[in-house]
Amino acid sequence: MKKALMVMAAVFVLTGCTDRNNEKNMNTPVLTQEWDKVFPLSEKVSHRKVTFETQFGLTLAADLYEPKDAAGKLPAIAVSGPFGASKEQSSGLYAMKMAERGFVALAFDPSYTGESSGEPRRTASPDINTEDFMAAVDYLSRQANVDTARIGIIGICGWGGIALNAAAADTRIKATVVSTMYDMTRVSGKGYFDADDNEQTRHAAREAVSRQRLAGPMAMAGGVVDPLPEDAPQFVKDYHDYYKTARGYHARSGNSTDGWRAIGTQAYANARFLYYTNEIRSAVLVMHGEKAHSRYMGEDAYKYMVEGQPAAGIKPNPNPANKELLIIPGASHCDLYDGGYTEAAGKGEPKNMIPWDKLADFFTKNLR
């Protein structure tokens, strides 16, 4: 059973299911207007809350960051992630930093999470989440100050794989950055490092989810484990340090609170991303930390995107020159959420592991 639970533990580290769903009804979002991010607002940007619709009829809530005093049509970037986080955390920071550098940037809460609409809460699927990114591109394309020919996306952690899926499907996306990425379909179906890639383990996981559908389909699976076990792996400690301390805690983040619905992400285990990423013609930057436990997912995604799998009849990318792999020396997985700190709970000195100017240069070069 321990291996069966690997499907969910891959990201969220379960604390046990609870029969509670204590968020207010979210079919009609009510936006919080006061500043409640885990980072301070930059004086270089303006900020406002916005909403937009998806093709599934859901209303997504977002923060729009714009460079002050900028004129004319600007390049734009949509940002989301990590999987289970909220726009008040890492994605908002990325969007704000890009706005400081001249981009209109949109950080959004995915469907069924945060301030976005959708019932039941904390539900996800590959098709709905890929549409979330494409709907964000729709929204940016309608803005008077956005150049519709210069729109890119950033996907962080689990939303890195979703971003690649969106880039393979939507030719309006001219440049993509994936940071410290997870391929949620791979880790959900195979476990870490594909260690559970066998029929027996997947069957046990499916049986557990099947029983849960009858026992309590609205039960919540639990966010990042708290209190932290003494023998927790380092990456679990890193997640705890971000999501459960003042460094990154937010009440609307599932990873900080009660996690996903216990059966809310089961579609990821039976799906596979990245199948057509070898056909992405637009520019892609895959950025990962040297010491990240998830590094292999970013490196494999990059290799597949550029080289294909000739032995399986999947051809190399016809446009490999605009694909890039960037490994950040010394960085862990969560260092690329906010740059990292020299001490726990966001104390000490900032490590500044995220190369903001490099990201801006990548988008400037490829959004033109």
Coordinates of C-alpha atoms in Angstrom, one line a residue, residues 52-241:
F52 CA -11.2 35.4 -17.6
E53 CA -13.2 32.5 -18.9
T54 CA -12.0 29.1 -20.1
Q55 CA -13.6 26.9 -22.8
F56 CA -14.9 24.7 -20.0
G57 CA -17.0 27.5 -18.7
L58 CA -14.9 28.2 -15.7
T59 CA -13.8 31.7 -14.4
L60 CA -10.1 32.0 -13.6
A61 CA -8.8 34.6 -11.2
A62 CA -5.5 36.2 -11.9
D63 CA -3.1 39.0 -11.0
L64 CA -2.1 41.2 -13.9
Y65 CA 1.3 42.9 -13.5
E66 CA 2.3 45.7 -15.9
P67 CA 5.5 47.8 -16.1
K68 CA 4.8 51.4 -15.0
D69 CA 5.1 54.1 -17.6
A70 CA 5.4 51.6 -20.5
A71 CA 3.8 52.7 -23.8
G72 CA 2.7 50.9 -27.0
K73 CA 2.2 47.2 -27.6
L74 CA 4.2 45.1 -25.2
P75 CA 5.2 41.4 -25.1
A76 CA 3.2 39.4 -22.6
I77 CA 3.7 36.2 -20.4
A78 CA 1.2 34.0 -18.6
V79 CA 2.5 32.2 -15.5
S80 CA 1.2 29.4 -13.3
G81 CA 2.5 26.8 -10.8
P82 CA 3.7 25.0 -8.8
F83 CA 1.0 22.3 -8.9
G84 CA -1.1 22.8 -5.8
A85 CA 0.2 26.4 -5.2
S86 CA -1.6 29.7 -5.6
K87 CA -0.9 32.8 -7.6
E88 CA 0.1 34.5 -4.3
Q89 CA 3.2 32.4 -4.2
S90 CA 5.8 31.5 -6.8
S91 CA 3.9 32.3 -10.0
G92 CA 3.0 35.8 -8.8
L93 CA 6.7 36.4 -8.0
Y94 CA 7.7 35.3 -11.5
A95 CA 5.1 37.4 -13.1
M96 CA 6.1 40.5 -11.1
K97 CA 9.7 40.0 -11.9
M98 CA 8.9 39.8 -15.6
A99 CA 6.8 42.9 -15.4
E100 CA 9.8 44.7 -13.9
R101 CA 11.6 43.9 -17.1
G102 CA 9.1 45.2 -19.5
F103 CA 6.5 42.4 -20.0
V104 CA 2.8 42.4 -19.3
A105 CA 2.6 39.4 -17.0
L106 CA -0.4 37.4 -15.8
A107 CA -0.2 35.0 -12.8
F108 CA -3.4 32.9 -12.6
D109 CA -5.0 30.3 -10.3
P110 CA -5.8 27.1 -12.2
S111 CA -9.4 25.9 -12.4
Y112 CA -10.9 24.6 -9.1
T113 CA -8.1 26.2 -7.0
G114 CA -7.3 29.4 -5.2
E115 CA -9.7 32.2 -6.2
S116 CA -10.7 30.6 -9.5
S117 CA -14.1 29.0 -9.9
G118 CA -15.0 25.3 -10.1
E119 CA -16.7 22.7 -7.8
P120 CA -15.6 20.4 -6.3
R121 CA -12.5 22.2 -5.1
R122 CA -8.9 21.1 -5.7
T123 CA -9.6 19.0 -8.8
A124 CA -7.3 18.8 -11.7
S125 CA -6.9 17.0 -15.1
P126 CA -4.4 17.3 -18.0
D127 CA -7.0 18.6 -20.4
I128 CA -8.6 21.2 -18.1
N129 CA -5.2 22.5 -17.0
T130 CA -3.8 22.7 -20.5
E131 CA -6.9 24.7 -21.4
D132 CA -6.2 27.0 -18.4
F133 CA -2.9 28.1 -20.0
M134 CA -4.5 28.6 -23.5
A135 CA -7.4 30.6 -21.9
A136 CA -4.7 32.8 -20.3
V137 CA -3.3 33.4 -23.7
D138 CA -6.8 34.3 -24.9
Y139 CA -7.1 36.9 -22.2
L140 CA -3.7 38.4 -22.9
S141 CA -4.5 38.6 -26.6
R142 CA -7.5 40.8 -25.9
Q143 CA -5.5 43.4 -24.0
A144 CA -5.0 46.7 -25.7
N145 CA -1.4 47.0 -24.6
V146 CA -0.3 43.5 -25.6
D147 CA 1.2 42.6 -28.9
T148 CA -0.7 39.4 -29.8
A149 CA 2.3 38.1 -31.8
R150 CA 4.6 38.2 -28.8
I151 CA 3.0 36.0 -26.1
G152 CA 4.9 33.5 -24.0
I153 CA 4.3 31.3 -20.9
I154 CA 6.1 30.2 -17.8
G155 CA 5.3 26.9 -16.0
I156 CA 6.8 26.2 -12.6
C157 CA 7.2 22.7 -11.1
G158 CA 4.2 20.6 -12.1
W159 CA 3.0 23.4 -14.3
G160 CA 6.2 23.0 -16.3
G161 CA 4.9 19.8 -17.9
I162 CA 1.6 21.5 -18.5
A163 CA 3.3 24.4 -20.1
L164 CA 5.1 22.1 -22.6
N165 CA 1.8 20.4 -23.3
A166 CA 0.2 23.8 -24.0
A167 CA 3.1 24.9 -26.2
A168 CA 2.8 21.7 -28.3
A169 CA -0.9 22.5 -28.8
D170 CA -1.1 26.3 -29.2
T171 CA 0.9 28.0 -31.9
R172 CA 0.2 31.4 -30.5
I173 CA 2.7 30.6 -27.7
K174 CA 5.9 31.9 -29.1
A175 CA 8.2 31.2 -26.2
T176 CA 8.0 28.9 -23.1
V177 CA 10.1 28.7 -19.9
V178 CA 9.7 25.7 -17.7
S179 CA 11.3 26.0 -14.2
T180 CA 12.1 23.2 -11.9
M181 CA 9.6 21.1 -13.8
Y182 CA 7.7 18.0 -12.9
D183 CA 6.0 15.8 -15.6
M184 CA 2.9 15.2 -13.4
T185 CA 1.7 12.4 -15.7
R186 CA 5.0 10.5 -15.5
V187 CA 5.5 10.8 -11.7
S188 CA 1.8 10.0 -11.0
G189 CA 1.9 6.8 -13.1
K190 CA 5.5 5.7 -12.5
G191 CA 6.6 7.2 -9.2
Y192 CA 9.9 8.9 -8.6
F193 CA 12.7 7.9 -11.0
D194 CA 10.2 5.5 -12.5
A195 CA 10.7 3.2 -9.6
D196 CA 7.1 2.1 -9.5
D197 CA 6.7 1.6 -13.2
N198 CA 5.0 -1.7 -13.0
E199 CA 1.4 -3.0 -13.4
Q200 CA 1.2 -4.3 -9.8
T201 CA 1.9 -1.0 -8.2
R202 CA -0.4 0.9 -10.5
H203 CA -3.2 -1.6 -9.9
A204 CA -2.8 -1.1 -6.1
A205 CA -3.0 2.6 -6.6
R206 CA -6.1 2.3 -8.8
E207 CA -7.8 0.1 -6.2
A208 CA -7.1 2.6 -3.5
V209 CA -8.6 5.4 -5.5
S210 CA -11.6 3.3 -6.5
R211 CA -12.3 2.5 -2.9
Q212 CA -12.0 6.2 -2.0
R213 CA -14.7 7.1 -4.6
L214 CA -17.2 5.1 -2.5
A215 CA -15.8 5.9 1.0
G216 CA -15.7 9.6 0.6
P217 CA -15.2 11.2 -2.8
M218 CA -15.1 14.7 -1.3
A219 CA -12.3 13.9 1.2
M220 CA -9.2 16.0 1.1
A221 CA -5.9 14.2 0.7
G222 CA -3.7 16.5 2.9
G223 CA -1.1 19.0 1.9
V224 CA 2.6 19.0 2.6
V225 CA 3.3 16.9 5.7
D226 CA 3.2 18.8 9.0
P227 CA 4.7 18.2 11.5
L228 CA 7.8 17.2 9.6
P229 CA 9.0 13.6 10.4
E230 CA 12.7 13.4 11.5
D231 CA 13.5 10.9 8.7
A232 CA 11.8 12.9 5.9
P233 CA 13.8 13.1 2.7
Q234 CA 15.5 16.4 2.0
F235 CA 13.1 17.4 -0.8
V236 CA 10.2 16.9 1.6
K237 CA 12.0 19.2 4.1
D238 CA 12.4 21.7 1.3
Y239 CA 8.7 21.6 0.5
H240 CA 7.8 22.0 4.2
D241 CA 10.2 25.0 4.4

